[in-house]
Amino acid sequence: PTQKAEVVEAVKMSNPDKRTAAIGDGGNDVSMIQAAHVGLGIVGKEGKHASLAADFSLTQFAHCRSLILWHGRNAYLRSATLSQFIFHRGLIISFIQAVFSAMFYFASVPIYTGW
């Protein structure tokens, strides 16, 4: 069982900028699933050990495709939307602060005092 985890660690060491996913269906896959960035456990005949240790639990191997393609795409889009929102929010707050400062002859008075 530890050999599978060592393979995942070797892949992570050789490609530090890449993410790893491990798919397992038995108790001997638990260390591999925990060593990967994302663990997928399949509930099978060997028990629920892998699915309890995993980040995502599946009932069939066929569900991996929809999980990776559809939900991975949605997670990427949500992250991109959030980063754009944060960037534009900062621009808007900076613009409002600049206009407020210009109205008060550039005195160091903040419009937002912070939290």
mmCIF file of N, CA and C in Angstrom:
data_model
loop_
_atom_site.group_PDB
_atom_site.id
_atom_site.type_symbol
_atom_site.label_atom_id
_atom_site.label_comp_id
_atom_site.label_asym_id
_atom_site.label_seq_id
_atom_site.Cartn_x
_atom_site.Cartn_y
_atom_site.Cartn_z
ATOM 1 N N PRO A 1 0.809 -1.217 0.000
ATOM 2 C CA PRO A 1 0.000 0.000 0.000
ATOM 3 C C PRO A 1 0.845 1.271 0.000
ATOM 4 N N THR A 2 1.988 1.242 0.672
ATOM 5 C CA THR A 2 2.796 2.456 0.716
ATOM 6 C C THR A 2 3.500 2.715 -0.611
ATOM 7 N N GLN A 3 3.652 1.686 -1.436
ATOM 8 C CA GLN A 3 4.290 1.874 -2.736
ATOM 9 C C GLN A 3 3.444 2.775 -3.629
ATOM 10 N N LYS A 4 2.131 2.664 -3.537
ATOM 11 C CA LYS A 4 1.253 3.522 -4.331
ATOM 12 C C LYS A 4 1.387 4.980 -3.891
ATOM 13 N N ALA A 5 1.500 5.191 -2.599
ATOM 14 C CA ALA A 5 1.692 6.552 -2.094
ATOM 15 C C ALA A 5 3.041 7.099 -2.527
ATOM 16 N N GLU A 6 4.053 6.240 -2.585
ATOM 17 C CA GLU A 6 5.379 6.681 -3.023
ATOM 18 C C GLU A 6 5.373 7.066 -4.499
ATOM 19 N N VAL A 7 4.570 6.389 -5.306
ATOM 20 C CA VAL A 7 4.449 6.753 -6.723
ATOM 21 C C VAL A 7 3.815 8.133 -6.852
ATOM 22 N N VAL A 8 2.776 8.380 -6.085
ATOM 23 C CA VAL A 8 2.114 9.694 -6.109
ATOM 24 C C VAL A 8 3.079 10.780 -5.649
ATOM 25 N N GLU A 9 3.838 10.513 -4.601
ATOM 26 C CA GLU A 9 4.820 11.483 -4.122
ATOM 27 C C GLU A 9 5.895 11.746 -5.161
ATOM 28 N N ALA A 10 6.312 10.702 -5.900
ATOM 29 C CA ALA A 10 7.328 10.870 -6.938
ATOM 30 C C ALA A 10 6.796 11.739 -8.079
ATOM 31 N N VAL A 11 5.542 11.550 -8.439
ATOM 32 C CA VAL A 11 4.936 12.386 -9.486
ATOM 33 C C VAL A 11 4.827 13.829 -9.005
ATOM 34 N N LYS A 12 4.467 14.018 -7.740
ATOM 35 C CA LYS A 12 4.374 15.371 -7.194
ATOM 36 C C LYS A 12 5.732 16.055 -7.141
ATOM 37 N N MET A 13 6.782 15.286 -6.859
ATOM 38 C CA MET A 13 8.124 15.864 -6.794
ATOM 39 C C MET A 13 8.662 16.200 -8.186
ATOM 40 N N SER A 14 8.352 15.374 -9.175
ATOM 41 C CA SER A 14 8.881 15.615 -10.518
ATOM 42 C C SER A 14 8.140 16.738 -11.231
ATOM 43 N N ASN A 15 6.882 16.967 -10.875
ATOM 44 C CA ASN A 15 6.084 18.043 -11.474
ATOM 45 C C ASN A 15 5.440 18.859 -10.359
ATOM 46 N N PRO A 16 6.164 19.766 -9.725
ATOM 47 C CA PRO A 16 5.595 20.485 -8.572
ATOM 48 C C PRO A 16 4.460 21.438 -8.930
ATOM 49 N N ASP A 17 4.358 21.869 -10.177
ATOM 50 C CA ASP A 17 3.290 22.785 -10.549
ATOM 51 C C ASP A 17 2.026 22.063 -11.007
ATOM 52 N N LYS A 18 2.046 20.751 -11.075
ATOM 53 C CA LYS A 18 0.883 19.960 -11.495
ATOM 54 C C LYS A 18 0.152 19.423 -10.272
ATOM 55 N N ARG A 19 -1.129 19.127 -10.446
ATOM 56 C CA ARG A 19 -1.952 18.550 -9.395
ATOM 57 C C ARG A 19 -2.163 17.067 -9.675
ATOM 58 N N THR A 20 -2.228 16.274 -8.639
ATOM 59 C CA THR A 20 -2.402 14.839 -8.801
ATOM 60 C C THR A 20 -3.756 14.410 -8.261
ATOM 61 N N ALA A 21 -4.317 13.395 -8.898
ATOM 62 C CA ALA A 21 -5.568 12.786 -8.448
ATOM 63 C C ALA A 21 -5.340 11.292 -8.344
ATOM 64 N N ALA A 22 -5.785 10.709 -7.264
ATOM 65 C CA ALA A 22 -5.655 9.273 -7.042
ATOM 66 C C ALA A 22 -7.041 8.673 -6.899
ATOM 67 N N ILE A 23 -7.256 7.561 -7.584
ATOM 68 C CA ILE A 23 -8.542 6.878 -7.557
ATOM 69 C C ILE A 23 -8.323 5.495 -6.968
ATOM 70 N N GLY A 24 -9.094 5.160 -5.945
ATOM 71 C CA GLY A 24 -8.953 3.861 -5.310
ATOM 72 C C GLY A 24 -10.279 3.322 -4.850
ATOM 73 N N ASP A 25 -10.330 1.980 -4.682
ATOM 74 C CA ASP A 25 -11.587 1.362 -4.274
ATOM 75 C C ASP A 25 -11.454 0.428 -3.083
ATOM 76 N N GLY A 26 -10.287 0.354 -2.486
ATOM 77 C CA GLY A 26 -10.112 -0.564 -1.364
ATOM 78 C C GLY A 26 -9.276 0.021 -0.258
ATOM 79 N N GLY A 27 -9.110 -0.749 0.787
ATOM 80 C CA GLY A 27 -8.348 -0.305 1.939
ATOM 81 C C GLY A 27 -6.868 -0.125 1.645
ATOM 82 N N ASN A 28 -6.359 -0.839 0.638
ATOM 83 C CA ASN A 28 -4.950 -0.696 0.307
ATOM 84 C C ASN A 28 -4.655 0.573 -0.487
ATOM 85 N N ASP A 29 -5.662 1.319 -0.886
ATOM 86 C CA ASP A 29 -5.486 2.547 -1.651
ATOM 87 C C ASP A 29 -5.561 3.806 -0.789
ATOM 88 N N VAL A 30 -5.777 3.644 0.498
ATOM 89 C CA VAL A 30 -5.994 4.796 1.386
ATOM 90 C C VAL A 30 -4.764 5.699 1.431
ATOM 91 N N SER A 31 -3.577 5.145 1.554
ATOM 92 C CA SER A 31 -2.373 5.972 1.634
ATOM 93 C C SER A 31 -2.137 6.721 0.323
ATOM 94 N N MET A 32 -2.452 6.099 -0.809
ATOM 95 C CA MET A 32 -2.308 6.758 -2.105
ATOM 96 C C MET A 32 -3.296 7.918 -2.223
ATOM 97 N N ILE A 33 -4.524 7.693 -1.797
ATOM 98 C CA ILE A 33 -5.559 8.731 -1.874
ATOM 99 C C ILE A 33 -5.189 9.922 -0.997
ATOM 100 N N GLN A 34 -4.645 9.663 0.175
ATOM 101 C CA GLN A 34 -4.278 10.749 1.078
ATOM 102 C C GLN A 34 -3.012 11.472 0.624
ATOM 103 N N ALA A 35 -2.168 10.805 -0.152
ATOM 104 C CA ALA A 35 -0.943 11.445 -0.629
ATOM 105 C C ALA A 35 -1.205 12.377 -1.806
ATOM 106 N N ALA A 36 -2.272 12.151 -2.549
ATOM 107 C CA ALA A 36 -2.568 12.960 -3.727
ATOM 108 C C ALA A 36 -3.218 14.284 -3.328
ATOM 109 N N HIS A 37 -3.207 15.234 -4.269
ATOM 110 C CA HIS A 37 -3.889 16.500 -4.025
ATOM 111 C C HIS A 37 -5.398 16.294 -3.924
ATOM 112 N N VAL A 38 -5.941 15.460 -4.805
ATOM 113 C CA VAL A 38 -7.374 15.159 -4.815
ATOM 114 C C VAL A 38 -7.528 13.653 -4.788
ATOM 115 N N GLY A 39 -8.305 13.152 -3.847
ATOM 116 C CA GLY A 39 -8.527 11.719 -3.738
ATOM 117 C C GLY A 39 -9.953 11.361 -4.107
ATOM 118 N N LEU A 40 -10.091 10.349 -4.942
ATOM 119 C CA LEU A 40 -11.405 9.854 -5.352
ATOM 120 C C LEU A 40 -11.551 8.433 -4.840
ATOM 121 N N GLY A 41 -12.525 8.202 -4.000
ATOM 122 C CA GLY A 41 -12.759 6.870 -3.457
ATOM 123 C C GLY A 41 -14.014 6.281 -4.047
ATOM 124 N N ILE A 42 -13.922 5.022 -4.446
ATOM 125 C CA ILE A 42 -15.061 4.335 -5.040
ATOM 126 C C ILE A 42 -15.559 3.302 -4.044
ATOM 127 N N VAL A 43 -16.843 3.360 -3.745
ATOM 128 C CA VAL A 43 -17.450 2.386 -2.846
ATOM 129 C C VAL A 43 -17.572 1.085 -3.623
ATOM 130 N N GLY A 44 -16.951 0.051 -3.128
ATOM 131 C CA GLY A 44 -16.957 -1.206 -3.859
ATOM 132 C C GLY A 44 -17.125 -2.403 -2.962
ATOM 133 N N LYS A 45 -16.773 -3.564 -3.520
ATOM 134 C CA LYS A 45 -16.907 -4.825 -2.793
ATOM 135 C C LYS A 45 -15.907 -4.941 -1.648
ATOM 136 N N GLU A 46 -14.804 -4.208 -1.755
ATOM 137 C CA GLU A 46 -13.764 -4.291 -0.729
ATOM 138 C C GLU A 46 -14.071 -3.441 0.499
ATOM 139 N N GLY A 47 -15.112 -2.652 0.449
ATOM 140 C CA GLY A 47 -15.490 -1.853 1.611
ATOM 141 C C GLY A 47 -15.499 -0.371 1.305
ATOM 142 N N LYS A 48 -15.640 0.403 2.369
ATOM 143 C CA LYS A 48 -15.746 1.855 2.234
ATOM 144 C C LYS A 48 -14.504 2.591 2.731
ATOM 145 N N HIS A 49 -13.424 1.890 2.936
ATOM 146 C CA HIS A 49 -12.224 2.528 3.486
ATOM 147 C C HIS A 49 -11.718 3.629 2.567
ATOM 148 N N ALA A 50 -11.671 3.371 1.272
ATOM 149 C CA ALA A 50 -11.159 4.360 0.318
ATOM 150 C C ALA A 50 -12.100 5.554 0.218
ATOM 151 N N SER A 51 -13.386 5.288 0.203
ATOM 152 C CA SER A 51 -14.334 6.405 0.061
ATOM 153 C C SER A 51 -14.376 7.267 1.313
ATOM 154 N N LEU A 52 -14.106 6.699 2.469
ATOM 155 C CA LEU A 52 -14.074 7.496 3.701
ATOM 156 C C LEU A 52 -12.815 8.351 3.792
ATOM 157 N N ALA A 53 -11.730 7.897 3.186
ATOM 158 C CA ALA A 53 -10.475 8.645 3.239
ATOM 159 C C ALA A 53 -10.346 9.651 2.106
ATOM 160 N N ALA A 54 -11.238 9.586 1.128
ATOM 161 C CA ALA A 54 -11.112 10.401 -0.079
ATOM 162 C C ALA A 54 -11.778 11.758 0.081
ATOM 163 N N ASP A 55 -11.417 12.666 -0.832
ATOM 164 C CA ASP A 55 -12.071 13.970 -0.890
ATOM 165 C C ASP A 55 -13.452 13.853 -1.518
ATOM 166 N N PHE A 56 -13.567 12.986 -2.512
ATOM 167 C CA PHE A 56 -14.831 12.744 -3.200
ATOM 168 C C PHE A 56 -15.114 11.255 -3.188
ATOM 169 N N SER A 57 -16.343 10.899 -2.937
ATOM 170 C CA SER A 57 -16.739 9.503 -2.904
ATOM 171 C C SER A 57 -17.690 9.223 -4.062
ATOM 172 N N LEU A 58 -17.417 8.151 -4.796
ATOM 173 C CA LEU A 58 -18.215 7.777 -5.961
ATOM 174 C C LEU A 58 -18.768 6.374 -5.763
ATOM 175 N N THR A 59 -19.893 6.108 -6.393
ATOM 176 C CA THR A 59 -20.450 4.764 -6.323
ATOM 177 C C THR A 59 -20.015 3.906 -7.494
ATOM 178 N N GLN A 60 -19.673 4.535 -8.618
ATOM 179 C CA GLN A 60 -19.229 3.803 -9.798
ATOM 180 C C GLN A 60 -18.041 4.536 -10.415
ATOM 181 N N PHE A 61 -17.181 3.748 -11.060
ATOM 182 C CA PHE A 61 -16.022 4.337 -11.728
ATOM 183 C C PHE A 61 -16.452 5.226 -12.897
ATOM 184 N N ALA A 62 -17.592 4.945 -13.486
ATOM 185 C CA ALA A 62 -18.083 5.720 -14.631
ATOM 186 C C ALA A 62 -18.391 7.169 -14.259
ATOM 187 N N HIS A 63 -18.586 7.450 -12.978
ATOM 188 C CA HIS A 63 -18.896 8.817 -12.550
ATOM 189 C C HIS A 63 -17.664 9.710 -12.498
ATOM 190 N N CYS A 64 -16.470 9.141 -12.671
ATOM 191 C CA CYS A 64 -15.236 9.937 -12.627
ATOM 192 C C CYS A 64 -15.194 10.959 -13.754
ATOM 193 N N ARG A 65 -15.668 10.576 -14.915
ATOM 194 C CA ARG A 65 -15.617 11.471 -16.074
ATOM 195 C C ARG A 65 -16.422 12.742 -15.820
ATOM 196 N N SER A 66 -17.651 12.579 -15.365
ATOM 197 C CA SER A 66 -18.477 13.768 -15.114
ATOM 198 C C SER A 66 -17.918 14.594 -13.968
ATOM 199 N N LEU A 67 -17.354 13.936 -12.968
ATOM 200 C CA LEU A 67 -16.776 14.676 -11.840
ATOM 201 C C LEU A 67 -15.600 15.522 -12.286
ATOM 202 N N ILE A 68 -14.716 14.953 -13.071
ATOM 203 C CA ILE A 68 -13.509 15.675 -13.483
ATOM 204 C C ILE A 68 -13.834 16.741 -14.524
ATOM 205 N N LEU A 69 -14.612 16.383 -15.537
ATOM 206 C CA LEU A 69 -14.867 17.330 -16.624
ATOM 207 C C LEU A 69 -15.866 18.410 -16.241
ATOM 208 N N TRP A 70 -17.004 18.027 -15.721
ATOM 209 C CA TRP A 70 -18.049 19.007 -15.453
ATOM 210 C C TRP A 70 -17.773 19.805 -14.178
ATOM 211 N N HIS A 71 -17.555 19.130 -13.081
ATOM 212 C CA HIS A 71 -17.358 19.837 -11.812
ATOM 213 C C HIS A 71 -16.005 20.536 -11.763
ATOM 214 N N GLY A 72 -14.999 19.979 -12.429
ATOM 215 C CA GLY A 72 -13.715 20.661 -12.520
ATOM 216 C C GLY A 72 -13.828 21.958 -13.298
ATOM 217 N N ARG A 73 -14.596 21.921 -14.381
ATOM 218 C CA ARG A 73 -14.819 23.134 -15.179
ATOM 219 C C ARG A 73 -15.576 24.172 -14.363
ATOM 220 N N ASN A 74 -16.604 23.736 -13.646
ATOM 221 C CA ASN A 74 -17.373 24.673 -12.822
ATOM 222 C C ASN A 74 -16.514 25.286 -11.723
ATOM 223 N N ALA A 75 -15.651 24.495 -11.098
ATOM 224 C CA ALA A 75 -14.768 25.030 -10.064
ATOM 225 C C ALA A 75 -13.821 26.064 -10.654
ATOM 226 N N TYR A 76 -13.304 25.797 -11.855
ATOM 227 C CA TYR A 76 -12.420 26.757 -12.518
ATOM 228 C C TYR A 76 -13.166 28.053 -12.827
ATOM 229 N N LEU A 77 -14.378 27.960 -13.340
ATOM 230 C CA LEU A 77 -15.144 29.159 -13.667
ATOM 231 C C LEU A 77 -15.484 29.962 -12.412
ATOM 232 N N ARG A 78 -15.815 29.275 -11.325
ATOM 233 C CA ARG A 78 -16.110 29.992 -10.077
ATOM 234 C C ARG A 78 -14.873 30.705 -9.549
ATOM 235 N N SER A 79 -13.722 30.069 -9.639
ATOM 236 C CA SER A 79 -12.489 30.705 -9.183
ATOM 237 C C SER A 79 -12.143 31.917 -10.036
ATOM 238 N N ALA A 80 -12.324 31.790 -11.358
ATOM 239 C CA ALA A 80 -12.033 32.907 -12.253
ATOM 240 C C ALA A 80 -12.991 34.064 -12.012
ATOM 241 N N THR A 81 -14.259 33.767 -11.788
ATOM 242 C CA THR A 81 -15.248 34.820 -11.525
ATOM 243 C C THR A 81 -14.939 35.526 -10.207
ATOM 244 N N LEU A 82 -14.570 34.769 -9.191
ATOM 245 C CA LEU A 82 -14.242 35.375 -7.899
ATOM 246 C C LEU A 82 -13.016 36.270 -8.002
ATOM 247 N N SER A 83 -12.002 35.838 -8.739
ATOM 248 C CA SER A 83 -10.805 36.672 -8.863
ATOM 249 C C SER A 83 -11.099 37.944 -9.649
ATOM 250 N N GLN A 84 -11.939 37.862 -10.670
ATOM 251 C CA GLN A 84 -12.324 39.071 -11.401
ATOM 252 C C GLN A 84 -13.129 40.011 -10.515
ATOM 253 N N PHE A 85 -14.019 39.461 -9.695
ATOM 254 C CA PHE A 85 -14.809 40.285 -8.789
ATOM 255 C C PHE A 85 -13.906 41.028 -7.802
ATOM 256 N N ILE A 86 -12.952 40.325 -7.219
ATOM 257 C CA ILE A 86 -12.047 40.945 -6.246
ATOM 258 C C ILE A 86 -11.207 42.031 -6.905
ATOM 259 N N PHE A 87 -10.732 41.777 -8.109
ATOM 260 C CA PHE A 87 -9.930 42.764 -8.822
ATOM 261 C C PHE A 87 -10.746 44.019 -9.120
ATOM 262 N N HIS A 88 -11.946 43.842 -9.648
ATOM 263 C CA HIS A 88 -12.777 45.003 -9.990
ATOM 264 C C HIS A 88 -13.280 45.735 -8.749
ATOM 265 N N ARG A 89 -13.534 44.986 -7.670
ATOM 266 C CA ARG A 89 -13.942 45.640 -6.426
ATOM 267 C C ARG A 89 -12.835 46.564 -5.927
ATOM 268 N N GLY A 90 -11.591 46.106 -6.020
ATOM 269 C CA GLY A 90 -10.465 46.944 -5.616
ATOM 270 C C GLY A 90 -10.348 48.198 -6.470
ATOM 271 N N LEU A 91 -10.570 48.040 -7.778
ATOM 272 C CA LEU A 91 -10.526 49.217 -8.658
ATOM 273 C C LEU A 91 -11.628 50.214 -8.315
ATOM 274 N N ILE A 92 -12.813 49.725 -8.050
ATOM 275 C CA ILE A 92 -13.940 50.611 -7.743
ATOM 276 C C ILE A 92 -13.698 51.339 -6.421
ATOM 277 N N ILE A 93 -13.236 50.622 -5.416
ATOM 278 C CA ILE A 93 -12.971 51.255 -4.124
ATOM 279 C C ILE A 93 -11.863 52.290 -4.255
ATOM 280 N N SER A 94 -10.826 51.984 -5.031
ATOM 281 C CA SER A 94 -9.741 52.954 -5.231
ATOM 282 C C SER A 94 -10.225 54.189 -5.963
ATOM 283 N N PHE A 95 -11.077 54.014 -6.960
ATOM 284 C CA PHE A 95 -11.615 55.156 -7.702
ATOM 285 C C PHE A 95 -12.484 56.027 -6.793
ATOM 286 N N ILE A 96 -13.332 55.400 -5.986
ATOM 287 C CA ILE A 96 -14.181 56.168 -5.062
ATOM 288 C C ILE A 96 -13.322 56.926 -4.054
ATOM 289 N N GLN A 97 -12.267 56.295 -3.544
ATOM 290 C CA GLN A 97 -11.374 56.965 -2.595
ATOM 291 C C GLN A 97 -10.655 58.133 -3.254
ATOM 292 N N ALA A 98 -10.261 57.986 -4.520
ATOM 293 C CA ALA A 98 -9.582 59.077 -5.227
ATOM 294 C C ALA A 98 -10.527 60.257 -5.428
ATOM 295 N N VAL A 99 -11.761 59.996 -5.809
ATOM 296 C CA VAL A 99 -12.734 61.078 -5.989
ATOM 297 C C VAL A 99 -13.032 61.747 -4.653
ATOM 298 N N PHE A 100 -13.194 60.962 -3.599
ATOM 299 C CA PHE A 100 -13.449 61.514 -2.269
ATOM 300 C C PHE A 100 -12.278 62.380 -1.812
ATOM 301 N N SER A 101 -11.057 61.921 -2.059
ATOM 302 C CA SER A 101 -9.886 62.708 -1.659
ATOM 303 C C SER A 101 -9.791 64.002 -2.452
ATOM 304 N N ALA A 102 -10.140 63.953 -3.739
ATOM 305 C CA ALA A 102 -10.102 65.163 -4.563
ATOM 306 C C ALA A 102 -11.141 66.177 -4.087
ATOM 307 N N MET A 103 -12.276 65.696 -3.635
ATOM 308 C CA MET A 103 -13.312 66.611 -3.162
ATOM 309 C C MET A 103 -12.889 67.320 -1.875
ATOM 310 N N PHE A 104 -12.068 66.701 -1.058
ATOM 311 C CA PHE A 104 -11.610 67.288 0.197
ATOM 312 C C PHE A 104 -10.176 67.769 0.093
ATOM 313 N N TYR A 105 -9.779 68.185 -1.099
ATOM 314 C CA TYR A 105 -8.474 68.793 -1.357
ATOM 315 C C TYR A 105 -7.327 67.878 -0.936
ATOM 316 N N PHE A 106 -7.474 66.603 -1.201
ATOM 317 C CA PHE A 106 -6.461 65.568 -0.987
ATOM 318 C C PHE A 106 -5.988 65.485 0.459
ATOM 319 N N ALA A 107 -6.901 65.705 1.370
ATOM 320 C CA ALA A 107 -6.593 65.475 2.784
ATOM 321 C C ALA A 107 -6.579 63.969 3.032
ATOM 322 N N SER A 108 -5.835 63.545 4.010
ATOM 323 C CA SER A 108 -5.706 62.111 4.268
ATOM 324 C C SER A 108 -6.863 61.603 5.130
ATOM 325 N N VAL A 109 -8.065 61.699 4.571
ATOM 326 C CA VAL A 109 -9.266 61.242 5.257
ATOM 327 C C VAL A 109 -9.795 60.030 4.493
ATOM 328 N N PRO A 110 -9.834 58.865 5.119
ATOM 329 C CA PRO A 110 -10.329 57.694 4.395
ATOM 330 C C PRO A 110 -11.855 57.668 4.347
ATOM 331 N N ILE A 111 -12.383 57.253 3.221
ATOM 332 C CA ILE A 111 -13.833 57.102 3.110
ATOM 333 C C ILE A 111 -14.287 55.814 3.768
ATOM 334 N N TYR A 112 -13.431 54.786 3.694
ATOM 335 C CA TYR A 112 -13.697 53.513 4.350
ATOM 336 C C TYR A 112 -12.677 53.362 5.476
ATOM 337 N N THR A 113 -13.153 53.299 6.696
ATOM 338 C CA THR A 113 -12.249 53.255 7.835
ATOM 339 C C THR A 113 -11.725 51.852 8.124
ATOM 340 N N GLY A 114 -12.201 50.868 7.428
ATOM 341 C CA GLY A 114 -11.750 49.494 7.657
ATOM 342 C C GLY A 114 -12.664 48.776 8.623
ATOM 343 N N TRP A 115 -12.346 47.515 8.851
ATOM 344 C CA TRP A 115 -13.214 46.684 9.691
ATOM 345 C C TRP A 115 -12.488 46.316 10.900
#
